[in-house]
Short mmCIF file of C-alpha atoms and ligand atoms in Angstrom, two decimals:
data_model
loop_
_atom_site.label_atom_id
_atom_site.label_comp_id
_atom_site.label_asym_id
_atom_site.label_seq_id
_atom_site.Cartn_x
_atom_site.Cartn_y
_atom_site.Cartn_z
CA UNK C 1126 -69.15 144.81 -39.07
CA UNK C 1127 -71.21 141.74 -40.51
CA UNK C 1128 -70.93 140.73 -43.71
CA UNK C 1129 -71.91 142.58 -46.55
CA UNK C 1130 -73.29 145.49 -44.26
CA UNK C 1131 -72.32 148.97 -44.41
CA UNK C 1132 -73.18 151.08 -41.16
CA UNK C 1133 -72.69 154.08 -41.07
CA UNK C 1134 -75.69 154.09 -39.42
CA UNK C 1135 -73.68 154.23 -36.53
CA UNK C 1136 -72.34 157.39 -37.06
CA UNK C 1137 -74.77 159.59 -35.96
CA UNK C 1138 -75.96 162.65 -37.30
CA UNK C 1139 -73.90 164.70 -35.15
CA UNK C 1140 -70.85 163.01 -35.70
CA UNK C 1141 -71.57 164.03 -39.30
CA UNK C 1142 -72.38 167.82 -38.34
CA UNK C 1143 -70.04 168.03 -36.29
CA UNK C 1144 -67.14 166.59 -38.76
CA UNK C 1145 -68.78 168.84 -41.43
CA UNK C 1146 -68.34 172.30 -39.66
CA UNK C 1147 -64.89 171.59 -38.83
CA UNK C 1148 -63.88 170.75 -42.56
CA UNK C 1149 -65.51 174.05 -43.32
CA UNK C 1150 -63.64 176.22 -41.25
CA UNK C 1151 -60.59 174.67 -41.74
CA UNK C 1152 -61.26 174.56 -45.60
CA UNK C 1153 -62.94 178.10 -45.64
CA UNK C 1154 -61.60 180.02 -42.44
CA UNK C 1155 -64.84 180.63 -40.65
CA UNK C 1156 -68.03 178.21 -38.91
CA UNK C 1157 -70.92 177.91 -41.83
CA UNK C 1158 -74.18 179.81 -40.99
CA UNK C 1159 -76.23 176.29 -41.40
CA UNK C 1160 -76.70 172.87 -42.70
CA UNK C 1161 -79.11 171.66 -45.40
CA UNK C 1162 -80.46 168.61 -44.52
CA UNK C 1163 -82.12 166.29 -47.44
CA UNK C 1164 -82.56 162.19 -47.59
CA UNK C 1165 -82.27 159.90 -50.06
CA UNK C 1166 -85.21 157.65 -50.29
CA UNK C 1167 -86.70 153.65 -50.68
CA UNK C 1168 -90.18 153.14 -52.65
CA UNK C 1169 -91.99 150.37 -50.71
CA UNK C 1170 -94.69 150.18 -53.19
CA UNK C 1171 -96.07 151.54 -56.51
CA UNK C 1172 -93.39 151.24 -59.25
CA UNK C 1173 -93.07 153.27 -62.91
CA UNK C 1174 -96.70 154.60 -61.82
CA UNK C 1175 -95.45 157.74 -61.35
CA UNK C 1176 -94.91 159.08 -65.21
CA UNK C 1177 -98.61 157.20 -65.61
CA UNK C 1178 -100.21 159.78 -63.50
CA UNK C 1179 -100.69 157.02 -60.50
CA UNK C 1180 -99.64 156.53 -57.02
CA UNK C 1181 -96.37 155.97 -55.35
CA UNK C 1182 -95.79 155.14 -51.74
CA UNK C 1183 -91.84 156.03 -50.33
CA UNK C 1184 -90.50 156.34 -47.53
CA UNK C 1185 -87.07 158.85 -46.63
CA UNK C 1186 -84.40 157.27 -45.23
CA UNK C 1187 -81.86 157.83 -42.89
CA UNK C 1188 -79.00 158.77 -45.27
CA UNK C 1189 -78.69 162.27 -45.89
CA UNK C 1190 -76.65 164.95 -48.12
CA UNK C 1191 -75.59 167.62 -45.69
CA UNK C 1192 -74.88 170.83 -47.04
CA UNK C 1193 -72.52 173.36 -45.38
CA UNK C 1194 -73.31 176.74 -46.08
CA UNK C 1195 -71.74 180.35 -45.44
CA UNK C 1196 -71.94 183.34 -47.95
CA UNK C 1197 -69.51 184.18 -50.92
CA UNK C 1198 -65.92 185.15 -49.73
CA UNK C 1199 -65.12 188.61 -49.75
CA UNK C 1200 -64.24 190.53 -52.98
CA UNK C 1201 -65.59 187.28 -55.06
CA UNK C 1202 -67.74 188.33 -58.24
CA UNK C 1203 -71.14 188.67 -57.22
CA UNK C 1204 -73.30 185.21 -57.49
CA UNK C 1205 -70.21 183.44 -57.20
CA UNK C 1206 -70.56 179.93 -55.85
CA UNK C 1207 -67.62 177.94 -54.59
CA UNK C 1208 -68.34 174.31 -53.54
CA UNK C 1209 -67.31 171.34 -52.40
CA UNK C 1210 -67.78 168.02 -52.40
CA UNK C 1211 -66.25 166.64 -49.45
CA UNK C 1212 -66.95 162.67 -51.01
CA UNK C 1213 -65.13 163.47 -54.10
CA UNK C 1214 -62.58 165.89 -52.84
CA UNK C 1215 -63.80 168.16 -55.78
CA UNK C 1216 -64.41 171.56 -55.88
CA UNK C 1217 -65.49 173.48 -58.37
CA UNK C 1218 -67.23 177.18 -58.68
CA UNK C 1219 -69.72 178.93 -60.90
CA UNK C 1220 -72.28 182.03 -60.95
CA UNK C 1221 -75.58 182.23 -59.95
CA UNK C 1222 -75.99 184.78 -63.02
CA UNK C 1223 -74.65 182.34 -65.68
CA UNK C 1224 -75.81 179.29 -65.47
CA UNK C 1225 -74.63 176.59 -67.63
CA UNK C 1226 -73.94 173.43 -67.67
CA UNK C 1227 -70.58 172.24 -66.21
CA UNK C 1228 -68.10 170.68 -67.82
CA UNK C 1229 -67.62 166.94 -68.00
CA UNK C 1230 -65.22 167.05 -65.40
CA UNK C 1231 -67.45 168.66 -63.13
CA UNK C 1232 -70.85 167.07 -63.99
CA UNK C 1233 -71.86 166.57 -60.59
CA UNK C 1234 -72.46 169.83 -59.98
CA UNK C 1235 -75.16 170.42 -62.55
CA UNK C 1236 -77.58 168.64 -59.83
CA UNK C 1237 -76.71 172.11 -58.26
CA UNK C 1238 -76.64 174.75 -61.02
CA UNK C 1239 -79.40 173.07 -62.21
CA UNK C 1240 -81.89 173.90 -59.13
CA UNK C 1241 -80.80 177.15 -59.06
CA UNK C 1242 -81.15 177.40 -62.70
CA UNK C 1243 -84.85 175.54 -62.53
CA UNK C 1244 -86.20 178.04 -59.29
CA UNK C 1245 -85.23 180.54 -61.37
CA UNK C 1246 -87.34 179.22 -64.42
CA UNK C 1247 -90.34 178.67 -61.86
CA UNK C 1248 -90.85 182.01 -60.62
CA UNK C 1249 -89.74 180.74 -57.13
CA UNK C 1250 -86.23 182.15 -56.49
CA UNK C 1251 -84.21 184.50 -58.81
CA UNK C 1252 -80.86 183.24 -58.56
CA UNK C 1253 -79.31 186.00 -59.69
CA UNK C 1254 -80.98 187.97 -56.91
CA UNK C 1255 -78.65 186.11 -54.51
CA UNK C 1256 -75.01 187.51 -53.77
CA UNK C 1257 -73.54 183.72 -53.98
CA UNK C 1258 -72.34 181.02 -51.78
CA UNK C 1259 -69.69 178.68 -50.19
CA UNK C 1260 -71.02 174.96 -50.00
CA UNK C 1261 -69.03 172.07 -48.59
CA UNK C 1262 -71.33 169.23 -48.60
CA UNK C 1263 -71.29 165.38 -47.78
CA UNK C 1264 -73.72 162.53 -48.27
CA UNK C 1265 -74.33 159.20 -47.21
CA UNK C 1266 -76.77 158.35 -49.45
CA UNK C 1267 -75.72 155.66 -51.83
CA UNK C 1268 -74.54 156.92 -55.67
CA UNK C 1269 -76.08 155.14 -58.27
CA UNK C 1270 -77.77 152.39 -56.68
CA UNK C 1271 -81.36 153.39 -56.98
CA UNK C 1272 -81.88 155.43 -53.44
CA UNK C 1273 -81.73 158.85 -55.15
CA UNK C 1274 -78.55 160.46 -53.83
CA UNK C 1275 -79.57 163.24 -56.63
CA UNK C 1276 -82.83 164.04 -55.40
CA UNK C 1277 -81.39 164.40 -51.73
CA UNK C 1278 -78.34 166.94 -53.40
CA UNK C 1279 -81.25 168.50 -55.59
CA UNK C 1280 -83.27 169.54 -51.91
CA UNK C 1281 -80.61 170.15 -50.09
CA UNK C 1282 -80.04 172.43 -52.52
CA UNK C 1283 -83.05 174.31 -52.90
CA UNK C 1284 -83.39 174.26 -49.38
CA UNK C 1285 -80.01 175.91 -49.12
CA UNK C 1286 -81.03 178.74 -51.86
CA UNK C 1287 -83.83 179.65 -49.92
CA UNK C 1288 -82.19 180.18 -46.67
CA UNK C 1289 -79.48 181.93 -48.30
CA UNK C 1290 -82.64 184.20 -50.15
CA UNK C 1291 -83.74 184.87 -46.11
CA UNK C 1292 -87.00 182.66 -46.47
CA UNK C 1293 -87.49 180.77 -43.31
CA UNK C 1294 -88.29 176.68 -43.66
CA UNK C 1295 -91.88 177.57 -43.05
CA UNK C 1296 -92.08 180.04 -46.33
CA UNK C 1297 -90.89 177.19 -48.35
CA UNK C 1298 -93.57 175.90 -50.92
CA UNK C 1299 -92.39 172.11 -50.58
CA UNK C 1300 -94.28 170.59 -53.68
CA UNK C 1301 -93.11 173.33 -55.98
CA UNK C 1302 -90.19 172.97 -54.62
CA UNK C 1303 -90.01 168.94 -55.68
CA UNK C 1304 -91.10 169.97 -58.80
CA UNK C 1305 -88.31 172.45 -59.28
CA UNK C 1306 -86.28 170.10 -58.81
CA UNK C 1307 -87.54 167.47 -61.13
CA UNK C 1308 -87.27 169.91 -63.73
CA UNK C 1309 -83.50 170.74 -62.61
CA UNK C 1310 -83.13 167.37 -63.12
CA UNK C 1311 -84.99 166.46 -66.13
CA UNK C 1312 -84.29 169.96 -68.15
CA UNK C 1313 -80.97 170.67 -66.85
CA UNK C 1314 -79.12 167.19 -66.13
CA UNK C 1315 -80.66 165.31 -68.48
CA UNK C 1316 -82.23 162.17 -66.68
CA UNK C 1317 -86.06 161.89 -67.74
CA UNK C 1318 -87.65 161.04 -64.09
CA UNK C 1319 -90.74 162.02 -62.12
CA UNK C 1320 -91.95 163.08 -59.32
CA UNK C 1321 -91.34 160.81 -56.47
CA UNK C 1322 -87.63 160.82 -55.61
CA UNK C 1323 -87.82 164.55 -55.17
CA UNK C 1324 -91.21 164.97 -53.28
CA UNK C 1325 -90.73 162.05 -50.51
CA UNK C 1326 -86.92 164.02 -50.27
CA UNK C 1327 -88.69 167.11 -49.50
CA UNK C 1328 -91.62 165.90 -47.59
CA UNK C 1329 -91.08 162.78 -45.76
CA UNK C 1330 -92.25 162.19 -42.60
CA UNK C 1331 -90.78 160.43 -39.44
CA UNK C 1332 -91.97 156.58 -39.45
CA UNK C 1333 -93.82 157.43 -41.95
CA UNK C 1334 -94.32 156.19 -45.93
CA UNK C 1335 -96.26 159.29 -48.43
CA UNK C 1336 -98.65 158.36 -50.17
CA UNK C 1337 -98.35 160.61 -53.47
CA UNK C 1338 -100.64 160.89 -56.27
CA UNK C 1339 -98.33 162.18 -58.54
CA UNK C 1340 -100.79 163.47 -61.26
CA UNK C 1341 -102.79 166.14 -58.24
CA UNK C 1342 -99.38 165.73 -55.72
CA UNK C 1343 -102.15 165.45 -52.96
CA UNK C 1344 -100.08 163.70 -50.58
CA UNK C 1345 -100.40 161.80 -47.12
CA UNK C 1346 -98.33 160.70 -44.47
CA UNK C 1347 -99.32 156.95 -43.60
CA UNK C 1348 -97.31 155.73 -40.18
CA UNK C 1349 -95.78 152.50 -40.79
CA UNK C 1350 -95.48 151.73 -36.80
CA UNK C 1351 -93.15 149.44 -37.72
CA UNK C 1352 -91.05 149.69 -34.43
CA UNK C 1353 -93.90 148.55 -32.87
CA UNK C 1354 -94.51 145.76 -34.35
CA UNK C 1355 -90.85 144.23 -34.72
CA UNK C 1356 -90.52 145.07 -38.39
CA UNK C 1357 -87.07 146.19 -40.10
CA UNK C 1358 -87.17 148.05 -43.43
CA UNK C 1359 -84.49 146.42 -45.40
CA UNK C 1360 -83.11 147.52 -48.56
CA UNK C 1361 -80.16 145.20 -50.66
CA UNK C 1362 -78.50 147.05 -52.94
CA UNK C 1363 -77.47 143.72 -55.69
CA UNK C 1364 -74.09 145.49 -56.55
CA UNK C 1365 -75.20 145.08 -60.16
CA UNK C 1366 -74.76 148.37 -61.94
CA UNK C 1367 -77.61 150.60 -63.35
CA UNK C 1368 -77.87 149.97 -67.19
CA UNK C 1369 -75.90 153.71 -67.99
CA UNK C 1370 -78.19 154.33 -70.87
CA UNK C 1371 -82.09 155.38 -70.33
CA UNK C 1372 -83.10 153.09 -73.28
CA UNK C 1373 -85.11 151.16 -71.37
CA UNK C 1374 -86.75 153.42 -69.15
CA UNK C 1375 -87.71 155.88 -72.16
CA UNK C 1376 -88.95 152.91 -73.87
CA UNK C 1377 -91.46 151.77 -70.78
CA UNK C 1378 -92.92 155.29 -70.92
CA UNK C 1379 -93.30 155.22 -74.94
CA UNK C 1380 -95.00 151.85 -74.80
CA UNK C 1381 -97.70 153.00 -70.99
CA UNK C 1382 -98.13 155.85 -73.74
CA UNK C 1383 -99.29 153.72 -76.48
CA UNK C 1384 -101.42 151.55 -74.41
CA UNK C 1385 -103.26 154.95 -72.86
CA UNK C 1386 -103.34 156.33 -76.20
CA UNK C 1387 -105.41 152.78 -77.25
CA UNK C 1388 -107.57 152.63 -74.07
CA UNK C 1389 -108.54 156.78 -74.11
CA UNK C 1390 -109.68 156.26 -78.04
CA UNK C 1391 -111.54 152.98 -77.39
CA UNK C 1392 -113.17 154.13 -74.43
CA UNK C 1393 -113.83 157.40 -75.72
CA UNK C 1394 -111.99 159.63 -72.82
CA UNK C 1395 -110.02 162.53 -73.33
CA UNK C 1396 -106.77 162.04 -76.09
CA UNK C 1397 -104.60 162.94 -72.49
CA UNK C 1398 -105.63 159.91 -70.34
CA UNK C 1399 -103.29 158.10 -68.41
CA UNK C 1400 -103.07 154.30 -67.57
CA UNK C 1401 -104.31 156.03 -63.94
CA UNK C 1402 -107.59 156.17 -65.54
CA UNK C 1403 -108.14 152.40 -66.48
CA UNK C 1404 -109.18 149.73 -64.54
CA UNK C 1405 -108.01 146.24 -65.11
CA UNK C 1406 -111.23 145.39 -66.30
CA UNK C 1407 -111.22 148.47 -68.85
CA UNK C 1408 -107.74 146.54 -69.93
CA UNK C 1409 -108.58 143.28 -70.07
CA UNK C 1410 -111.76 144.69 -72.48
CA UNK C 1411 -109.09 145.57 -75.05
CA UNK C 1412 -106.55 142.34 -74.53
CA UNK C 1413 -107.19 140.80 -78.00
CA UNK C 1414 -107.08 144.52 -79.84
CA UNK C 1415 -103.96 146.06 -77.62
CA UNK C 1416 -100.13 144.74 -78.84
CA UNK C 1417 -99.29 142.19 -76.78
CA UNK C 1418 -96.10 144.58 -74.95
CA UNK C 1419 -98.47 147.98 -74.40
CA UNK C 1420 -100.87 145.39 -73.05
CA UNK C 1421 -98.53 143.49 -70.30
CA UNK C 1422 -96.74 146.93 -69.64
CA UNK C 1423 -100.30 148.76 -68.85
CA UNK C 1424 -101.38 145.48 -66.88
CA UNK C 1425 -98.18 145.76 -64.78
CA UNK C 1426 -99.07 149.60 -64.09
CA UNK C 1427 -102.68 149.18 -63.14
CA UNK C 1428 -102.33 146.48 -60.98
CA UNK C 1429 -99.41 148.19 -59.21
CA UNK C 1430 -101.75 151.30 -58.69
CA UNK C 1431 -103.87 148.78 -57.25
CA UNK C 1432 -101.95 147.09 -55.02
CA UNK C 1433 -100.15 150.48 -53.48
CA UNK C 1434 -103.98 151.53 -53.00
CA UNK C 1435 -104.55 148.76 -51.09
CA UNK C 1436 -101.62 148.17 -49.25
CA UNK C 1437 -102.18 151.61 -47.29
CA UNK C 1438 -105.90 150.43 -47.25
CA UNK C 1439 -104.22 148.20 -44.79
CA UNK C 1440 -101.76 150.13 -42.73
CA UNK C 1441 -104.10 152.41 -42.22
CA UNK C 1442 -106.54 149.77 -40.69
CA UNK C 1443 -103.96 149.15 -38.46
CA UNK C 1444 -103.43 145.85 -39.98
CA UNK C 1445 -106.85 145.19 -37.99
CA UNK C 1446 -107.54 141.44 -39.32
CA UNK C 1447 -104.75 139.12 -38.50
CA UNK C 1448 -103.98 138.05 -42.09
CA UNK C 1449 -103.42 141.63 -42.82
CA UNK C 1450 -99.69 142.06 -42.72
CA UNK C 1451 -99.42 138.58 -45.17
CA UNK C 1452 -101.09 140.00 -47.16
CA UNK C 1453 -99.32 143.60 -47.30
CA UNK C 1454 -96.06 141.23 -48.02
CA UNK C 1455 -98.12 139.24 -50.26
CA UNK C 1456 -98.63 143.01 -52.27
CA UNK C 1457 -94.99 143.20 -52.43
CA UNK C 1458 -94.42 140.20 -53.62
CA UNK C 1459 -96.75 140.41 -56.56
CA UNK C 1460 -95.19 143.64 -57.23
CA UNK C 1461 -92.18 142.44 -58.05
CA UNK C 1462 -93.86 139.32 -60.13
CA UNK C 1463 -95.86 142.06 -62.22
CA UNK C 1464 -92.58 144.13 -62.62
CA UNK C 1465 -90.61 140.63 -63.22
CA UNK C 1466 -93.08 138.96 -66.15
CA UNK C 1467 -95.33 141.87 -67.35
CA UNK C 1468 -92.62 145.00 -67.15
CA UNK C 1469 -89.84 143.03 -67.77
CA UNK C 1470 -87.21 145.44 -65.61
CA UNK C 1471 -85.79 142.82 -63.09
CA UNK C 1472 -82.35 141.21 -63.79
CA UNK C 1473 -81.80 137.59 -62.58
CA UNK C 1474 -79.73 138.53 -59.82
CA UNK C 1475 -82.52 141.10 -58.22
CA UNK C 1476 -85.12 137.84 -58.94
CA UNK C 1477 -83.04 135.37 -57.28
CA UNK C 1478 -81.94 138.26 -53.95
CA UNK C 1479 -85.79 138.46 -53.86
CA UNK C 1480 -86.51 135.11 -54.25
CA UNK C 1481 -84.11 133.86 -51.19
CA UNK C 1482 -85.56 136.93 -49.05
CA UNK C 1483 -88.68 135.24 -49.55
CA UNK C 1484 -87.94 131.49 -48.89
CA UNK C 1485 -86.68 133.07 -45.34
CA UNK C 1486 -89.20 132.68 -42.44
CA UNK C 1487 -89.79 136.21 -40.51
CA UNK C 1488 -89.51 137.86 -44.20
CA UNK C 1489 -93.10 139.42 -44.60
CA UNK C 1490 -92.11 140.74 -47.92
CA UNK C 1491 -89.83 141.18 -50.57
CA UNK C 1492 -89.56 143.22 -53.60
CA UNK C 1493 -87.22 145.17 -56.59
CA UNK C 1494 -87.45 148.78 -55.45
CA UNK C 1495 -86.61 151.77 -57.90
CA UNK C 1496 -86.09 152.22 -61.58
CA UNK C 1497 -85.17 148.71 -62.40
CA UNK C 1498 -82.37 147.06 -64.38
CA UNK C 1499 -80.31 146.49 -61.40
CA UNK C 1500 -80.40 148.28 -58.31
CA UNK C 1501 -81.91 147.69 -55.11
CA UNK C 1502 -84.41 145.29 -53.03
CA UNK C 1503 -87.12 146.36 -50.47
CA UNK C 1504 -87.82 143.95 -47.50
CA UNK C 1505 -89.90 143.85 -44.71
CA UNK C 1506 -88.22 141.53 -41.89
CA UNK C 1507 -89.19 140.70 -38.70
CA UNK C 1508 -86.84 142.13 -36.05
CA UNK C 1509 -85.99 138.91 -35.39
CA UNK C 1510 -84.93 137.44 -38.25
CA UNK C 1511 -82.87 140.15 -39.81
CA UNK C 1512 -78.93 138.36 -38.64
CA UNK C 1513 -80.78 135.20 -40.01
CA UNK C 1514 -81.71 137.59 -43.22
CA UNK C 1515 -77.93 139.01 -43.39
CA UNK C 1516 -76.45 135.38 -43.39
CA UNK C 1517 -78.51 133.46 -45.16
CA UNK C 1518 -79.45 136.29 -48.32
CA UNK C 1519 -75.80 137.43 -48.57
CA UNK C 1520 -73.74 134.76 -48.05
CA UNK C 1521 -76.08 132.72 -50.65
CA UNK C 1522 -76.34 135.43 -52.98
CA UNK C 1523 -72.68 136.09 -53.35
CA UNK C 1524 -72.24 132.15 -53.77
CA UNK C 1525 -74.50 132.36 -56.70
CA UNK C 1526 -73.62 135.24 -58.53
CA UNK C 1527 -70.05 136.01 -56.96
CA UNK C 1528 -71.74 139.54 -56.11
CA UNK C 1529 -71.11 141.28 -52.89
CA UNK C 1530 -75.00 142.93 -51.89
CA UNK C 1531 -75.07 145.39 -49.86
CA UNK C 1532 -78.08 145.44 -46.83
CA UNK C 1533 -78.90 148.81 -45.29
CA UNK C 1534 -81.53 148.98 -42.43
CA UNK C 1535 -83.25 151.98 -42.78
CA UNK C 1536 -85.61 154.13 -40.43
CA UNK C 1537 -88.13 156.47 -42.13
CA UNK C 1538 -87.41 160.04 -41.30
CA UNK C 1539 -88.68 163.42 -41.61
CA UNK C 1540 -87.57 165.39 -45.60
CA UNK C 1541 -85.30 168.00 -46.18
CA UNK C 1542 -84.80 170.55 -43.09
CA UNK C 1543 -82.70 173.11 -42.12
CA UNK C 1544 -80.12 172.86 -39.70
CA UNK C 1545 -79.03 176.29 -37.49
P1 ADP Z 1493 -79.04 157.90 -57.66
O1 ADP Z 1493 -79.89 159.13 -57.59
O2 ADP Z 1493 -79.83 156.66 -57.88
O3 ADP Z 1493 -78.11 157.75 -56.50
P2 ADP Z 1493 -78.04 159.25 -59.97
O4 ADP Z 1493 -77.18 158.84 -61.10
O5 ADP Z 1493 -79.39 159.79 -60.27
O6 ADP Z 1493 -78.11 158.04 -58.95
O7 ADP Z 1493 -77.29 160.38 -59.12
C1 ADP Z 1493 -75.96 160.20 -58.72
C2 ADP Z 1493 -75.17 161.44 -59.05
O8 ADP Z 1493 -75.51 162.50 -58.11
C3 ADP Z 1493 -73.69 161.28 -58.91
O9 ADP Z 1493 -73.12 160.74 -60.08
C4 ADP Z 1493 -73.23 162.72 -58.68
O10 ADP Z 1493 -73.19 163.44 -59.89
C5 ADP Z 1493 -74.36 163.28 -57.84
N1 ADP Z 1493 -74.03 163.11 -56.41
C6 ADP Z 1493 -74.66 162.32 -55.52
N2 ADP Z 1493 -74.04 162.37 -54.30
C7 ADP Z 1493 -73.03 163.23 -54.43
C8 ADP Z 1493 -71.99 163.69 -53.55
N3 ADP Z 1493 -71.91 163.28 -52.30
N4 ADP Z 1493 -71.08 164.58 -54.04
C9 ADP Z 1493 -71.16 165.00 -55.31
N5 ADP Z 1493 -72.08 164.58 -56.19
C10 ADP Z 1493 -73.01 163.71 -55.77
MG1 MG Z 1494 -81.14 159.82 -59.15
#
């Protein structure tokens, strides 16, 4: 294994299935009746537009929870729900019919109790209707480095509760679905995010990125054809840690706020605008009136709505001209400037992973991908060039910042299914 790379990768899928059935019998005494299926996921373009009512462009990845499922054990109070996580070695059990939160010690399962409890509060799925469950499930979607292992466990779970409810796959609303889960997650959990990570979970597409407009959720599957044309999707996770508190995110949302608050009463359009409806030159009208921080923050959202506009404008031309895919990277690239000097949620050592990505020939493109503060890089590499990419990013970024990054090479695969 090179250095600095994790692949499980190699481990395929059913390796995984296969390894997960068996720890359920021999855990629970009997084969599951089926596997939830949900992916984690990378944003190539189109950051902190999402809670501005703009446009977001993921793609799913090939790292997955699986969930193991087989009905409650006989004689267990109905609703009962006894689960595992095989990752932690934790199990834990609740009921469908009381749903609170867990205690500390078990925090990780609210992701679960709460998309129960949030189907529930949307009318999709009583959970009390359902007699209960045994769950062993397993992931290899990275915790806590910005590829949304939670929104992968939140789908898998709803998924799961659906099946178990006798819906088939088809019946399954997936957009009120995402959004259950975004309120599982945001009125249950606790963690004040939007739409995307759930949405591309639940309806990604094979070599595909979605194109979401997260204020109507119309959606589109745009193929990246990136096999085609020798290109690797890349993600580095830095190894530095999310900042634990949402401070800064909460405050990036109060201040897009403010500045749509300003534009909507200057321009004289309804009090609930969103920085999605203002243009740059709508912005730049109210530069010496706006605070200087509203102002950069709203520039750095428009723009970026901009840029993810056009940057499908160009995938779907087929990258036609030959200057095209430049200047897709080149969209990255200012992406991460925009996020770097006018949103100010890059750290040093995600500027200076993107900044050596860059000064690499056969990068096309290069950019901080997710919530910020830490976290993870995007890349697009040429085929070629990605053991040139491992070496030279790596080995120079852990000589700078005595930081191990980790690179995953990630296909773009289809959302959350279920698995017979
Ligand atoms: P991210 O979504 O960026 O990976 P979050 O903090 O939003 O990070 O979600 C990570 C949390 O999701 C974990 O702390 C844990 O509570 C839960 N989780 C993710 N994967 C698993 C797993 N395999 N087993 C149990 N809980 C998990
Ligand atoms: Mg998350």
């Amino acid at each position: 294994m090179g250095q600095g790379e994790e692949k499980p990768e190699e481990i395929t899928q059913e390796t995984r299935l296969a390894a997960l059935r068996q720890a359920f019998k021999e855990r629970f005494g009997l084969l599951p009746q089926f596997i939830s299926r949900a992916p984690g996921r990378v944003n190539l373009i189109g950051e902190h537009t999402d809670y501005n009512g703009g446009f977001v462009f993921p793609v799913a990845i090939n790292r997955t929870v699986l969930m193991a499922v087989a009905g409650p054990e006989e004689g267990a109070p109905v609703g009962q729900v006894r689960i595992i996580s095989k990752d932690y070695d934790k199990e834990a059990v609740f009921n469908l019919n009381q749903l609170d939160k867990a205690p500390e010690a078990e925090r990780w399962t609210n992701y679960v109790r709460g998309v129960a409890w949030a189907l529930g509060q949307r009318g999709l799925l009583a959970p009390g209707s359902l007699p209960g469950a045994r769950i062993l499930l397993e992931s290899n979607v990275p915790q806590g480095a910005g590829l949304s292992s939670s929104a992968a466990l939140e789908i898998a779970t709803a998924l799961a509760l659906f099946r178990l409810a006798g819906f088939p796959a088809s019946a399954v609303n997936r957009p009120q679905v995402a959004l259950a889960c975004q309120l599982a997650e945001n009125g249950f959990v606790g963690a004040n995010t939007g739409i995307m990570d759930q949405f591309i979970s639940a309806l990604g597409r094979t070599d595909s990125a979605l194109l979401i407009d997260t204020r109507s959720l119309d959606y589109r599957a745009v193929p990246l054809g990136f096999a085609d044309r020798s290109l690797k999707l890349i993600a580095v996770n830095s190894a530095v840690p999310h900042r634990h508190d949402a401070s800064g995110y909460n405050q990036r949302r109060a201040e897009c706020e403010e500045a749509a608050k300003f534009l909507a009463n200057f321009y004289g359009k309804p009090a609930d605008s969103q920085l999605r409806d203002f243009n740059l030159e709508e912005l730049l009208g109210v530069e010496d009136k706006l605070a200087p921080v509203p102002f950069k923050r709203a520039r750095h959202v428009i723009t970026e709505d901009a840029r993810t506009l056009k940057a499908v404008e160009l995938l779907e031309g087929g990258f036609a001209n030959p200057a095209d895919l430049a200047t897709f990277g080149r969209l990255l690239g200012q992406s991460h400037e925009s996020m770097r000097d006018d949103f100010e949620i890059t750290v040093p050592q995600v500027d200076l992973l993107v900044e050596l990505a860059w000064n690499l020939p056969g990068v096309i493109g290069a950019r901080m991908t997710g919530g910020g503060f830490g976290g993870c890089t995007v890349n697009v590499v040429e085929t070629a060039s990605v053991e040139d990419f491992r070496e030279k990013v790596l080995l120079e970024y852990r000589q700078q910042t005595g930081l191990d990054a980790k690179m995953y090479i990630f296909d773009a695969v289809e959302g959350g299914t279920i698995l017979e």
